[in-house]
Coordinates of C-alpha atoms and ligand atoms in Angstrom, one line a residue:
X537 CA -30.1 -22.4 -2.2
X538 CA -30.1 -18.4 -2.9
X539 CA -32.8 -16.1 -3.1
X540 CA -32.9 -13.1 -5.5
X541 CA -35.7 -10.5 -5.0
X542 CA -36.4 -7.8 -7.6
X543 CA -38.6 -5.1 -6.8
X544 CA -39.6 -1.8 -8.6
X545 CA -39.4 2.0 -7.8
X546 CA -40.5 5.3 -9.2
X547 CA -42.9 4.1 -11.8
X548 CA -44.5 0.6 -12.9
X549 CA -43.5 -0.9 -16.7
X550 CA -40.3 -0.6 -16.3
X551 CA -39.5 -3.9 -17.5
X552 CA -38.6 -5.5 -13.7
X553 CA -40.0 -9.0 -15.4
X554 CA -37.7 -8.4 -18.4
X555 CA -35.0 -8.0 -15.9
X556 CA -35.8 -10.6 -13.7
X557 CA -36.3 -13.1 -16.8
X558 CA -32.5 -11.9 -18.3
X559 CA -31.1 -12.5 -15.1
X560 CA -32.3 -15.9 -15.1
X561 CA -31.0 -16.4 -18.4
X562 CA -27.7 -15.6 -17.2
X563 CA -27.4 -17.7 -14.3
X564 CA -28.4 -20.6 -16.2
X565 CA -25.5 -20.0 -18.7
X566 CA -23.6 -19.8 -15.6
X567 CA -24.4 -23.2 -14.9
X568 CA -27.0 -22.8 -12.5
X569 CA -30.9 -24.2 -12.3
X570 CA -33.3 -21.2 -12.1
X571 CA -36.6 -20.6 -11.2
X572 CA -38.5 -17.3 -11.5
X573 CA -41.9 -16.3 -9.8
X574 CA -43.6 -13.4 -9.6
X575 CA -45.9 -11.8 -6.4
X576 CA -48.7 -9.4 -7.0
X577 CA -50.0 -7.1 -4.2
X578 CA -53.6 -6.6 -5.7
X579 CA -56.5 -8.4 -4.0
X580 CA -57.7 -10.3 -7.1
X581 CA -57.3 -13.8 -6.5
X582 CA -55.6 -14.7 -9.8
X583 CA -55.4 -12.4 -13.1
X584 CA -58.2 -15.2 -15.0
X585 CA -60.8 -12.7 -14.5
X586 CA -59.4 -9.5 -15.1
X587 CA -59.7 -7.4 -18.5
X588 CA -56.9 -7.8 -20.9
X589 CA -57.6 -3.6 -20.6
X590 CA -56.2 -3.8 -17.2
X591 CA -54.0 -6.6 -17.3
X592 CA -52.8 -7.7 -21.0
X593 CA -52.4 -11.1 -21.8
X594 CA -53.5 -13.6 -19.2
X595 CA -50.7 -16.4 -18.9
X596 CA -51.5 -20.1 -18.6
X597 CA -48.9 -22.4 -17.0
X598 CA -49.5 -26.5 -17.3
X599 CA -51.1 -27.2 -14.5
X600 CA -53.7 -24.7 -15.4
X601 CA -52.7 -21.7 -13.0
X602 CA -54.1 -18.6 -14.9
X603 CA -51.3 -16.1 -14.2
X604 CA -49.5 -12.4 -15.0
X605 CA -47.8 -12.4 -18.2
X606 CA -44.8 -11.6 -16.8
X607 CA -44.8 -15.7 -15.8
X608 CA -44.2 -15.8 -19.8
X609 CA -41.1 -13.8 -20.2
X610 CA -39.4 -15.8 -17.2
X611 CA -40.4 -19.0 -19.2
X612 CA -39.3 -17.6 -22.4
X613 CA -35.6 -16.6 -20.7
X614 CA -35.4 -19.7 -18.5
X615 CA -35.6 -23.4 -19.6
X616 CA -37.8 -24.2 -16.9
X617 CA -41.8 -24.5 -16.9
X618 CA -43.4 -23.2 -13.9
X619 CA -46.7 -23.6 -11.7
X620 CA -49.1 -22.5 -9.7
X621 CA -46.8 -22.2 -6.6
X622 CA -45.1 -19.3 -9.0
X623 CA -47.6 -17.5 -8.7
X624 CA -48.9 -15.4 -5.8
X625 CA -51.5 -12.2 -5.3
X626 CA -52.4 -10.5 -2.1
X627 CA -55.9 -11.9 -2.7
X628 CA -54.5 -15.6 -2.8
X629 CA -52.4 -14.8 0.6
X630 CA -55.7 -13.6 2.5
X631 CA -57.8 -16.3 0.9
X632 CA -54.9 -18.9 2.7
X633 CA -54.9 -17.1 5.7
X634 CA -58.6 -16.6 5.9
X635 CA -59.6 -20.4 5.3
X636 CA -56.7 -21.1 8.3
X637 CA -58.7 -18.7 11.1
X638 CA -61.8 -20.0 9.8
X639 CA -60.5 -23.9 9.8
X640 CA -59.5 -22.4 13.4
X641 CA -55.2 -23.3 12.6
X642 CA -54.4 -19.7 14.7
X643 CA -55.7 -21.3 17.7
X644 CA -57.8 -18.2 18.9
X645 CA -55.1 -15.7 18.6
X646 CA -55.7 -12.5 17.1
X647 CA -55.0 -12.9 13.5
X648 CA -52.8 -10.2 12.0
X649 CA -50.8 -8.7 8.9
X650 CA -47.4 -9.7 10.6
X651 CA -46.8 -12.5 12.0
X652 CA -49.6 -14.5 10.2
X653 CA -49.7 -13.0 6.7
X654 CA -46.2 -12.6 6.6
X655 CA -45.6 -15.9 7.2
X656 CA -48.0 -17.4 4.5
X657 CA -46.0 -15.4 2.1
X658 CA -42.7 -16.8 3.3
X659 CA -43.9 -20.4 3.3
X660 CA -44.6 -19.6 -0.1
X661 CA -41.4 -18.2 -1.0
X662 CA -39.5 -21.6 0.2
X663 CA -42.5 -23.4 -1.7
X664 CA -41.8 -21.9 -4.9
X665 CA -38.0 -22.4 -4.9
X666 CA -38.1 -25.8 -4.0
X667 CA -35.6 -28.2 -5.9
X668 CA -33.3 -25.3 -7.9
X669 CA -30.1 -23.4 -6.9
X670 CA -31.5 -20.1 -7.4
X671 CA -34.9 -18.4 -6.9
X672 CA -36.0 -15.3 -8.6
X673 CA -38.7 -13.3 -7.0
X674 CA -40.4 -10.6 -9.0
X675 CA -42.9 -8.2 -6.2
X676 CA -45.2 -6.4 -8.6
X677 CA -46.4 -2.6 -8.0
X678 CA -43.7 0.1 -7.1
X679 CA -42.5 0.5 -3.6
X680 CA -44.8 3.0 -1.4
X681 CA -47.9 1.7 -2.2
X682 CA -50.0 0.4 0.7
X683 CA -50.9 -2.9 -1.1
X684 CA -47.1 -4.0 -1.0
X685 CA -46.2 -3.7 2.1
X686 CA -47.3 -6.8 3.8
X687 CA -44.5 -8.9 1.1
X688 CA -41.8 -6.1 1.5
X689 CA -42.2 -6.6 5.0
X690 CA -42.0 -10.8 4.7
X691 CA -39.0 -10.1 2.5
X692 CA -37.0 -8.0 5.5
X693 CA -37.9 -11.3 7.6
X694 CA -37.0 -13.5 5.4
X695 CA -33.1 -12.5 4.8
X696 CA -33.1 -12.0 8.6
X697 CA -34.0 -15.6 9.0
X698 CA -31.5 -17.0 6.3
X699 CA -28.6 -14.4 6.1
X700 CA -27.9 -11.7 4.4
X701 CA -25.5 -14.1 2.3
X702 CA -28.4 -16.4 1.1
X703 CA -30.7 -13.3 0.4
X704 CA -30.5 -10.4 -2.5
X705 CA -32.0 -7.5 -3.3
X706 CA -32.5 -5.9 -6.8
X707 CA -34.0 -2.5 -6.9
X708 CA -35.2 -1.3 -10.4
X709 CA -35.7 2.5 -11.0
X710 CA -36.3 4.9 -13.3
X711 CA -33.6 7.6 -14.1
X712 CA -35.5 10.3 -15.8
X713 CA -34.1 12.9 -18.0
X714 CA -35.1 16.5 -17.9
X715 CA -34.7 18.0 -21.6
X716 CA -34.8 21.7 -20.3
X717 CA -32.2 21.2 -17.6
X718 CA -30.1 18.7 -19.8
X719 CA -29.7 15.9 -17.7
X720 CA -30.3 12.9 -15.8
X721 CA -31.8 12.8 -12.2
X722 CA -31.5 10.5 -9.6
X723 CA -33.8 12.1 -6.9
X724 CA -36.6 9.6 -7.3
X725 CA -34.5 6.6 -7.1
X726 CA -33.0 8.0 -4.0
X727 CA -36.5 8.7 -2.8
X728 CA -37.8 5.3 -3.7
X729 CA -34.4 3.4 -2.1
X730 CA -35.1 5.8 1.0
X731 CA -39.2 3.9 1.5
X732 CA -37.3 0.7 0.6
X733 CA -34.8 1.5 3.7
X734 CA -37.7 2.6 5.8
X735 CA -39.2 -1.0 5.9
X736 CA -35.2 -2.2 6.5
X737 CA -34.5 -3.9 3.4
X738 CA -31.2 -2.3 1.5
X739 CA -30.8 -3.1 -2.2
X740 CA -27.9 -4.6 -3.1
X741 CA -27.7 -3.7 -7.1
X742 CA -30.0 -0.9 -8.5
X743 CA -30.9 -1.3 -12.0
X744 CA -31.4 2.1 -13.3
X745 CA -33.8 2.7 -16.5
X746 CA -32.6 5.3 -18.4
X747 CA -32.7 6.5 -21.9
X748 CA -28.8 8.3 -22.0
X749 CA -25.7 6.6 -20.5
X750 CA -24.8 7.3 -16.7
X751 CA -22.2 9.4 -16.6
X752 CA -19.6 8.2 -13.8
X753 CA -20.5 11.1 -11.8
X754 CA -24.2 10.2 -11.5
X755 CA -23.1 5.9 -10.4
X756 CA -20.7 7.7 -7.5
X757 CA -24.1 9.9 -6.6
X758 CA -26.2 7.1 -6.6
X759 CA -24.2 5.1 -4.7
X760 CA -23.6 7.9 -2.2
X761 CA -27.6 8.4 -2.1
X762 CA -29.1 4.5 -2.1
X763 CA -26.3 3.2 -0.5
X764 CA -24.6 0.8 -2.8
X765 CA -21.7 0.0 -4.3
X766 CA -20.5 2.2 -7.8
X767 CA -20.3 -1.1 -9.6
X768 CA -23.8 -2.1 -8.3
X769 CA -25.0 0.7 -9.8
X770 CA -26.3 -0.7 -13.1
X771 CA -27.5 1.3 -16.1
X772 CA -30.5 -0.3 -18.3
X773 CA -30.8 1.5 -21.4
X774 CA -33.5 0.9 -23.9
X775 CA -32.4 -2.3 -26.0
X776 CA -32.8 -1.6 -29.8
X777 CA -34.3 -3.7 -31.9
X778 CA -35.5 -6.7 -29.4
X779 CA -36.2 -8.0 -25.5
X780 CA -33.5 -10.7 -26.7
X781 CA -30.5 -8.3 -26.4
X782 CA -31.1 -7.8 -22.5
X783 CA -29.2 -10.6 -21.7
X784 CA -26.4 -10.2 -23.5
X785 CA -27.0 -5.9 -22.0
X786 CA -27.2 -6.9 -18.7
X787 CA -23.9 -9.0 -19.4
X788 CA -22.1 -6.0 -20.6
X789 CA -23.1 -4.0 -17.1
X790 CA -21.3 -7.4 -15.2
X791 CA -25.0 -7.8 -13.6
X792 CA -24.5 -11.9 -13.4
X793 CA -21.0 -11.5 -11.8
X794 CA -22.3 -9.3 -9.1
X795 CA -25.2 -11.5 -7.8
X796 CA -22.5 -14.3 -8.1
X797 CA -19.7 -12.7 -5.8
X798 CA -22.5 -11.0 -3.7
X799 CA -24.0 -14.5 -3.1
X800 CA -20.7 -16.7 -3.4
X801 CA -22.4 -18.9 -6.1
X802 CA -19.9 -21.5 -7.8
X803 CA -20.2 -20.5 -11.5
X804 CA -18.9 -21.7 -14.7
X805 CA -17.2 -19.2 -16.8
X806 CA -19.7 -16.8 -18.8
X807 CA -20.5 -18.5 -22.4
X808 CA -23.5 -16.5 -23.8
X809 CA -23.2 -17.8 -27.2
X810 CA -27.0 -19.1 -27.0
X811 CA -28.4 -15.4 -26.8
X812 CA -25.7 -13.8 -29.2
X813 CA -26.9 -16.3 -31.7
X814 CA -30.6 -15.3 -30.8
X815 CA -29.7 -11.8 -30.8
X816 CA -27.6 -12.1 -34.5
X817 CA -30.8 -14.3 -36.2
X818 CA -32.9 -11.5 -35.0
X819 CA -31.1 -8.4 -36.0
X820 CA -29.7 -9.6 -39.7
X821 CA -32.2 -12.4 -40.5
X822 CA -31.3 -13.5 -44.4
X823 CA -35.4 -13.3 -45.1
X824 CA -38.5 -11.1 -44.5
X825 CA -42.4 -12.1 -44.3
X826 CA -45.3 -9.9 -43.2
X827 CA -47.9 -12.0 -40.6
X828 CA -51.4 -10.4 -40.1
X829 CA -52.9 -10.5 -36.5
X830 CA -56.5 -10.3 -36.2
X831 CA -57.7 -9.4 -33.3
X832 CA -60.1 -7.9 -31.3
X833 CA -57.4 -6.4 -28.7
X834 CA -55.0 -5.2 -31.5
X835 CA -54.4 -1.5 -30.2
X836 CA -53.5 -3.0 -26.8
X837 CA -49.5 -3.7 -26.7
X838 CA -50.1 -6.3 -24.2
X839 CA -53.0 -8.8 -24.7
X840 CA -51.5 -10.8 -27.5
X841 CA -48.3 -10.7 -25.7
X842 CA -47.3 -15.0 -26.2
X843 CA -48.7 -14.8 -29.7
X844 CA -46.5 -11.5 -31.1
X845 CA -43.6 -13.2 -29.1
X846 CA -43.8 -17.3 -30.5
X847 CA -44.6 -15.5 -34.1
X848 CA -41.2 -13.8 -33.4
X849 CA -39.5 -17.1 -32.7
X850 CA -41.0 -19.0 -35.6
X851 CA -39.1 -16.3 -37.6
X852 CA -35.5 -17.0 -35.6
X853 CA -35.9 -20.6 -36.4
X854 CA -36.2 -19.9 -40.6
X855 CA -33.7 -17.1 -40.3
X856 CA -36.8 -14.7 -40.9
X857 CA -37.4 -11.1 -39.8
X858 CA -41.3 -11.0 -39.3
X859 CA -43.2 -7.9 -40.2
X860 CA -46.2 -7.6 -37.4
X861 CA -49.5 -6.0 -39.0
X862 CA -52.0 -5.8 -36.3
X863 CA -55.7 -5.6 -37.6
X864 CA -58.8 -4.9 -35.8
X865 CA -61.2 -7.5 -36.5
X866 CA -64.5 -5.1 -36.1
X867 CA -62.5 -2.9 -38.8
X868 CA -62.2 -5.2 -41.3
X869 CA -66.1 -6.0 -40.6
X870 CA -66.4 -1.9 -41.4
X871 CA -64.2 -1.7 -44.2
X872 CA -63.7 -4.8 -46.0
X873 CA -61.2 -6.6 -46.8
X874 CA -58.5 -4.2 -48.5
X875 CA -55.5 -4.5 -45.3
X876 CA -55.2 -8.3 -45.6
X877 CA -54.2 -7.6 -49.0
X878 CA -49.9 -8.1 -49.0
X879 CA -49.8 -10.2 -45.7
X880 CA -47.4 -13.6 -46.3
X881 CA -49.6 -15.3 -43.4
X882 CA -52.5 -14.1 -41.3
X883 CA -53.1 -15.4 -37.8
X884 CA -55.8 -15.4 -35.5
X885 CA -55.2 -15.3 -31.8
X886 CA -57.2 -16.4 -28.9
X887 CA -60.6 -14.7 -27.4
X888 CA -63.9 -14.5 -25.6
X889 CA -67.0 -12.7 -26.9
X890 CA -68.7 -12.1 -29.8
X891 CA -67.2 -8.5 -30.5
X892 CA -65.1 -9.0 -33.9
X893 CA -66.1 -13.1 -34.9
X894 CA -67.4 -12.2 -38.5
X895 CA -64.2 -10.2 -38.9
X896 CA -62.2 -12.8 -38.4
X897 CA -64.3 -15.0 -40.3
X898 CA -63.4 -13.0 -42.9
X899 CA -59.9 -13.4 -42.8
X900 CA -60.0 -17.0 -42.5
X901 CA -62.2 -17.1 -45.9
X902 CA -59.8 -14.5 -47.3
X903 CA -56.7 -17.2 -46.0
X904 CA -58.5 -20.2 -47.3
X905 CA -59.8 -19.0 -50.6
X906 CA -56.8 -17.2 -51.5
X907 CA -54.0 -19.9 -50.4
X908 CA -52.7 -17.6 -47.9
X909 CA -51.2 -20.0 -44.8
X910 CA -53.2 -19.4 -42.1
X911 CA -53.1 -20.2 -38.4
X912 CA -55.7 -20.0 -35.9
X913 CA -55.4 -20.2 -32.1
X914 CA -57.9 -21.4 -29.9
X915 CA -61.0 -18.9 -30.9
X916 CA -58.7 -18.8 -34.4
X917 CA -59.3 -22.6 -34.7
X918 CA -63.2 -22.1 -33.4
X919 CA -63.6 -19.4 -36.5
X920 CA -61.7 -21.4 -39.0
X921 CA -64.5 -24.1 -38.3
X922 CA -67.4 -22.0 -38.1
X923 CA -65.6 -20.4 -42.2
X924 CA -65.3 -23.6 -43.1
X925 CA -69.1 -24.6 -42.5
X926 CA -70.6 -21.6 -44.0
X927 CA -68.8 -21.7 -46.9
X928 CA -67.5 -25.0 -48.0
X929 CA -69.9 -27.3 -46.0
X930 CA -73.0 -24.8 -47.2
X931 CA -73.9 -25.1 -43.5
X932 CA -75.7 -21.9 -43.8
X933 CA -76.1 -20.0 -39.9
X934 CA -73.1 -22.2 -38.7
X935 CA -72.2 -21.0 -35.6
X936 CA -70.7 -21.2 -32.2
X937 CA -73.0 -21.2 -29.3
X938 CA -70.5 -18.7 -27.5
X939 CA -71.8 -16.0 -30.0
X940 CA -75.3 -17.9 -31.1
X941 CA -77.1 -20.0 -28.1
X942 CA -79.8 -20.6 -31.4
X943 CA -77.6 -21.3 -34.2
X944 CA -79.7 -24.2 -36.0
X945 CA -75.6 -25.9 -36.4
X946 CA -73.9 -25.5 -33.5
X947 CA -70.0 -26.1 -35.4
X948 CA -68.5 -25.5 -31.7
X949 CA -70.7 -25.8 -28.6
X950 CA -69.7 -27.0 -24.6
X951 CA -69.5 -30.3 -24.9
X952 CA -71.0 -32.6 -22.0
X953 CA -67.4 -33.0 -20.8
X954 CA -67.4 -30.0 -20.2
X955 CA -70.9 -29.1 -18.8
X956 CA -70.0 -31.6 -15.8
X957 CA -66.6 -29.3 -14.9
X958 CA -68.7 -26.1 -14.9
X959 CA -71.1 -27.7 -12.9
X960 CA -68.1 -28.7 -9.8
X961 CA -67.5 -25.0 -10.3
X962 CA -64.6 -24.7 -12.4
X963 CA -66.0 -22.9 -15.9
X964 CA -62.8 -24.1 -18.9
X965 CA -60.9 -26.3 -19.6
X966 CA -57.3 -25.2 -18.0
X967 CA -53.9 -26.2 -18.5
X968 CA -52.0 -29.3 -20.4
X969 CA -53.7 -32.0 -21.9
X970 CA -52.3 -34.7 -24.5
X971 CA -53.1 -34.7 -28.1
X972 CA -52.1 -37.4 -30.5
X973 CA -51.4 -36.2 -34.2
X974 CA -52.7 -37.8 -37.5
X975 CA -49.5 -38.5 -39.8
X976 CA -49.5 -37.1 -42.4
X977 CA -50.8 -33.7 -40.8
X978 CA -48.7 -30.3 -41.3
X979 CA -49.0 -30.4 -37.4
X980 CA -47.5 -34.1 -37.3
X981 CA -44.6 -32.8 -39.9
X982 CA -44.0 -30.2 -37.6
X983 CA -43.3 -31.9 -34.4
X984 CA -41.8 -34.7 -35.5
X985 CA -43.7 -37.0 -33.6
X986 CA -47.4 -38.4 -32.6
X987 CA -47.9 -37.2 -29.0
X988 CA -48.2 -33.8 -27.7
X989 CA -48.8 -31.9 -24.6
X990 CA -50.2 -28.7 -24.7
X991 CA -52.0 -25.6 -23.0
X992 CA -55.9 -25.2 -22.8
X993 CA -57.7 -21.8 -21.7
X994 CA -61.4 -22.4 -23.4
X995 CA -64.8 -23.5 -22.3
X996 CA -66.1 -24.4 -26.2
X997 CA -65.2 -27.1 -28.5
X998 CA -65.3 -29.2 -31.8
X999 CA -68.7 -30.3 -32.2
X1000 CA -67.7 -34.2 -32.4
X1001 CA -71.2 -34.8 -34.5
X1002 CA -70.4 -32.6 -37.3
X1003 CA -66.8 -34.6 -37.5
X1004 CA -67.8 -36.5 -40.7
X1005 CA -69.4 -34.2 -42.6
X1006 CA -66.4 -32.2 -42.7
X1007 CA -63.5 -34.7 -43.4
X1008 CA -65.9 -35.3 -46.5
X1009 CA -65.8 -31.9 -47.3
X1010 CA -61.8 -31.2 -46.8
X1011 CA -61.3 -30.8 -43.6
X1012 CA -58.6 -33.2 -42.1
X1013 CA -58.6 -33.6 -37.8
X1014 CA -55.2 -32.9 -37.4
X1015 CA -55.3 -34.0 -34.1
X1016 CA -57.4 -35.8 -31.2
X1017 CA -57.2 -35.7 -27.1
X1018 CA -56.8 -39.9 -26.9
X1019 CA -58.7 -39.9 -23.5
X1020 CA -62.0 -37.9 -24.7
X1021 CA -61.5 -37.8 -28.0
X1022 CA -62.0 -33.9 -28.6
X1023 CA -60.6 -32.3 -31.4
X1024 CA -57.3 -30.6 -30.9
X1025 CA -56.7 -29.8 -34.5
X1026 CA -58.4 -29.0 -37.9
X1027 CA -56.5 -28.5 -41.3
X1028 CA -57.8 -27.8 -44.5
X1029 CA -56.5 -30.5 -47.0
X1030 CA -56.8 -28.4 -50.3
X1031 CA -54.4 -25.6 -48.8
X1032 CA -50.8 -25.4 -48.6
X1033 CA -51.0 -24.5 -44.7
X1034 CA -54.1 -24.0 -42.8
X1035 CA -53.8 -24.8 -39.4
X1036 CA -56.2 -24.0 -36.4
X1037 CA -55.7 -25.8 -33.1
X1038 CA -58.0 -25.8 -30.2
X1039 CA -54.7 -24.9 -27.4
X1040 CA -52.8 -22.3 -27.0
X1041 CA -49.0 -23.5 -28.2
X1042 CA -47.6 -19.2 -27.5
X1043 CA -47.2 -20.7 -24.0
X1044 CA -44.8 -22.7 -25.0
X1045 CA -42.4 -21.0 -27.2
X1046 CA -39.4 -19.8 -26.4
X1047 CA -36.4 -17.6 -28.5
X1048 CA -33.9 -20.6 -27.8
X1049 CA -36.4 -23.1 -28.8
X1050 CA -39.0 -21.9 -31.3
X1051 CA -42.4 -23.4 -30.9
X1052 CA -42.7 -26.2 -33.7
X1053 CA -46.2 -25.1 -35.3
X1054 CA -44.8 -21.5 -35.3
X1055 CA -41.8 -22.4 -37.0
X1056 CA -43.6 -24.2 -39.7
X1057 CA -46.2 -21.4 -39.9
X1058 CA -43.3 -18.7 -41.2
X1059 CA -41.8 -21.4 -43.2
X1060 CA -45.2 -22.0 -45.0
X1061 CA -45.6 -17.5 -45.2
X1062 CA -41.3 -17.8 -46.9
X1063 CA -42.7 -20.6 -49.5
X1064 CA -45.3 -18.5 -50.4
X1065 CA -44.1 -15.7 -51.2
X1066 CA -41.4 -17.1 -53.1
X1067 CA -43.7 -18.8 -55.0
X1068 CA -45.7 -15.7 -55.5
X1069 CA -42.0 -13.3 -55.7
X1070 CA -41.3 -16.2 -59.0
Ligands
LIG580 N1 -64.1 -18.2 -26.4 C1 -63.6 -19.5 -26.8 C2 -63.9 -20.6 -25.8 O1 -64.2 -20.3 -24.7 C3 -62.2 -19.4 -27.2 C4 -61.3 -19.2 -26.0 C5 -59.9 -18.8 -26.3 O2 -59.6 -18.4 -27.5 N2 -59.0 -18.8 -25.4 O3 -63.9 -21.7 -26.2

């Protein structure tokens, strides 16, 4: 078993999770199994509660674990799923540690940042790794601030306690370039490497960010500076088109071969064909559709992170280049209707709070009523049904309770299911649960069979009471959890694609293996405009 840390210098977003998720990619064409985890110094507990302002998307795994995003790029590179022991914050550490001293585990010794937090966080390094060949640890922030220290500290320990040649170190930094002087520096990632040193952890490779080619000069300066090898030195451009061309990048700079000669890993010969037939569907696709996302979130790159991603997927699997147009939801409540005009598909992505519902009710009615295929995710399915009511069910103040505690037709309310889990304390319903699909539903065409597992982050549902009234009125369930009986998914019968389902399926999507309902989503947007094209 090897362990593979990545950490970042300089400045934060510079794609260490990309890097991290590549390199995983890599090794697993090299024949190895791979699992990738990521550690965040802040003090929240979990990311579940913060602002998709501070945080973007927040990523849910199958056992419910409400985690960074970066959690979906190493699923999207890697075949694996992970869990909550992939996932770590400083908070979670001190919360451990904590509940020990108070449990009294320390055994009245003075309870302190190393040996006892230190050693939480490397129990949980081993924890997370358990049963694969490699281990990919991603430690979040930039090195030199104060929260980090604590896991760059565990990390020195940790290769002391295994051997250097079990243990590597990835350093990603930024090379800047300075238009007046007309080139590259490398003084901040010799700075950065130098705190990295300070602590007693030398990287191995340093991945350098950088927007012009390093010269061979600047690798032999670098090396001489940050102490590593010339051919460790590795250069990171910006890809062009697509994340998906990082592998194959990263395979250009040798970055697979040096972690397996620096860790002596038996590989299999390279064979990146996989990506390069990713990378080719993406960059000459034989098709073209324009999707709509509305959304409340639309002018933040990151909170609809899954959703932009799996839409981009469901266009690699119909050999599809997909058009993006974001749209604020409040703006279309402000100025009409007009932008959804030219979209092949509109889709509404997940979402809490009020802000923006009747804007997306009015995209759905625009889908629906102008046979536009339309897909709804979790709040997207809630809003479909709420449309749906209003305006084909005359169900005149239909509402959810979320946005309306007095609507007089509660379409989606919390269910008593549900009531009894926010009373234990826990407030949604988390993680995978089973649905079984009706035959003859787009969703059942689109898997290919009955039984599904899939991710929930939602406290609301399907109001089970109004079920009848609205299969009379058009609306097929699509699908149904077989232990409760809540409704998974809703369809509109007279439509040729309307599709809103109560889970989030962007966790589960990845480039090599397009999420089903996705796939069929752009195939349904290509049939329609062709139809409209004719
Ligand atoms: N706000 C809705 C609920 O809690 C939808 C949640 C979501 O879209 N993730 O049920």
């Amino acid at each position: 078993m090897k362990y593979i840390f990545v950490t970042g210098g300089v400045v934060s977003s510079l794609g260490k999770g990309l890097t991290a998720g590549a390199l995983g990619a890599l090794l697993e064409m090299r024949g190895f199994s791979v699992r990738i985890q990521k550690f965040d110094p802040y003090l929240n507990v979990d990311p579940g509660t913060m602002s998709p302002f501070q945080h973007g998307e927040v990523y849910v795994l199958d056992d419910g674990a409400e985690t960074d995003l970066d959690l979906g790029h190493y699923e999207r590179f890697t075949s694996g799923s992970l869990s909550r022991a992939n996932s770590l914050t400083s908070g979670k550490v001190y919360e451990a540690v904590i509940a020990k001293e108070r449990r009294g585990d320390y055994l009245g010794k003075t309870v302190q940042v190393i040996p006892h937090v230190t050693n939480e966080i490397k129990e949980r390094i081993h924890k997370g790794g358990e049963g694969v060949d490699v281990l990919i640890t991603e430690i979040g922030g930039t090195t030199g601030d104060i929260e980090g220290l604590p896991f760059l500290e565990a990390l020195r320990q940790f290769q002391l306690d295994l051997g250097r040649e079990n243990v590597l170190f990835i350093h990603c930094t930024l090379v800047p370039y300075i238009k007046a002087a007309g080139e590259l520096k490398t003084k901040p990632s010799q700075q950065s490497v130098a705190k990295l040193r300070e602590i007693g952890i030398q990287p191995d490779i340093l991945v350098c960010r950088t927007e012009h080619p390093i010269t061979a000069e600047m690798r032999q300066k670098l090396s001489l500076y940050c102490n590593v090898p010339a051919k460790a030195v590795v250069e990171c451009r910006d890809v062009e088109d697509s994340i998906y061309e990082l592998p194959l990048a990263l395979a250009g700079e040798n970055l697979d071969e040096l972690v397996i000669q620096r860790l002596s890993l038996p590989a299999k010969p390279r064979d990146l064909h996989i990506w390069e037939d990713v990378v080719r569907k993406l960059k000459h696709p034989s098709h073209q559709v324009r999707i709509g996302v509305v959304g409340k979130y639309i002018e933040l790159q990151d909170a609809y992170k899954s959703v932009y991603e799996s839409i981009i997927h469901g266009g690699i699997a119909n050999d599809c280049g997909v058009e993006i147009v974001r749209i604020d939801s409040e703006d279309l409540e402000k100025h009409g209707i007009n932008q959804l005009q030219g979209l092949d598909g509109i889709l509404v992505p997940g979402g809490f709070g009020d802000r923006g519902i009747e804007g997306k009710i009015m995209a759905v009615r625009y889908a629906r009523e102008n046979r536009i295929p339309y897909y709804g995710l979790c709040l997207g399915m809630q809003v479909a049904v709420i449309e749906f009511a209003r305006h084909v069910c005359s169900l005149a103040d239909a509402n959810s309770t979320e946005f309306d505690p007095n609507t007089k037709n509660p379409v989606i309310d919390i269910m008593e299911e549900q009531k009894k889990v926010t009373e234990k304390g826990g407030t949604m319903r988390l993680g995978a649960y089973e649905c079984l699909l009706q035959p003859g539903s787009h969703a059942f065409a689109a898997y290919g069979t009955d039984h599904i597992m899939e991710r929930h982050r939602h406290r609301f549902e399907f109001n089970g009471k109004y079920r009848e009234q609205f299969e009379k009125a058009g609306l097929r369930i699509g699908g149904t959890n077989p232990k409760t009986g809540l409704v998974e998914i809703v369809e509109v019968i007279d439509h040729p694609w309307f599709v809103g389902v109560q889970y989030h399926p962007e966790f589960k999507s990845k480039p090599t293996k397009p999420h089903p309902l996705f796939a069929a989503f752009i195939k349904a947007a290509l049939k329609g405009k062709k139809i409209r094209a004719a």
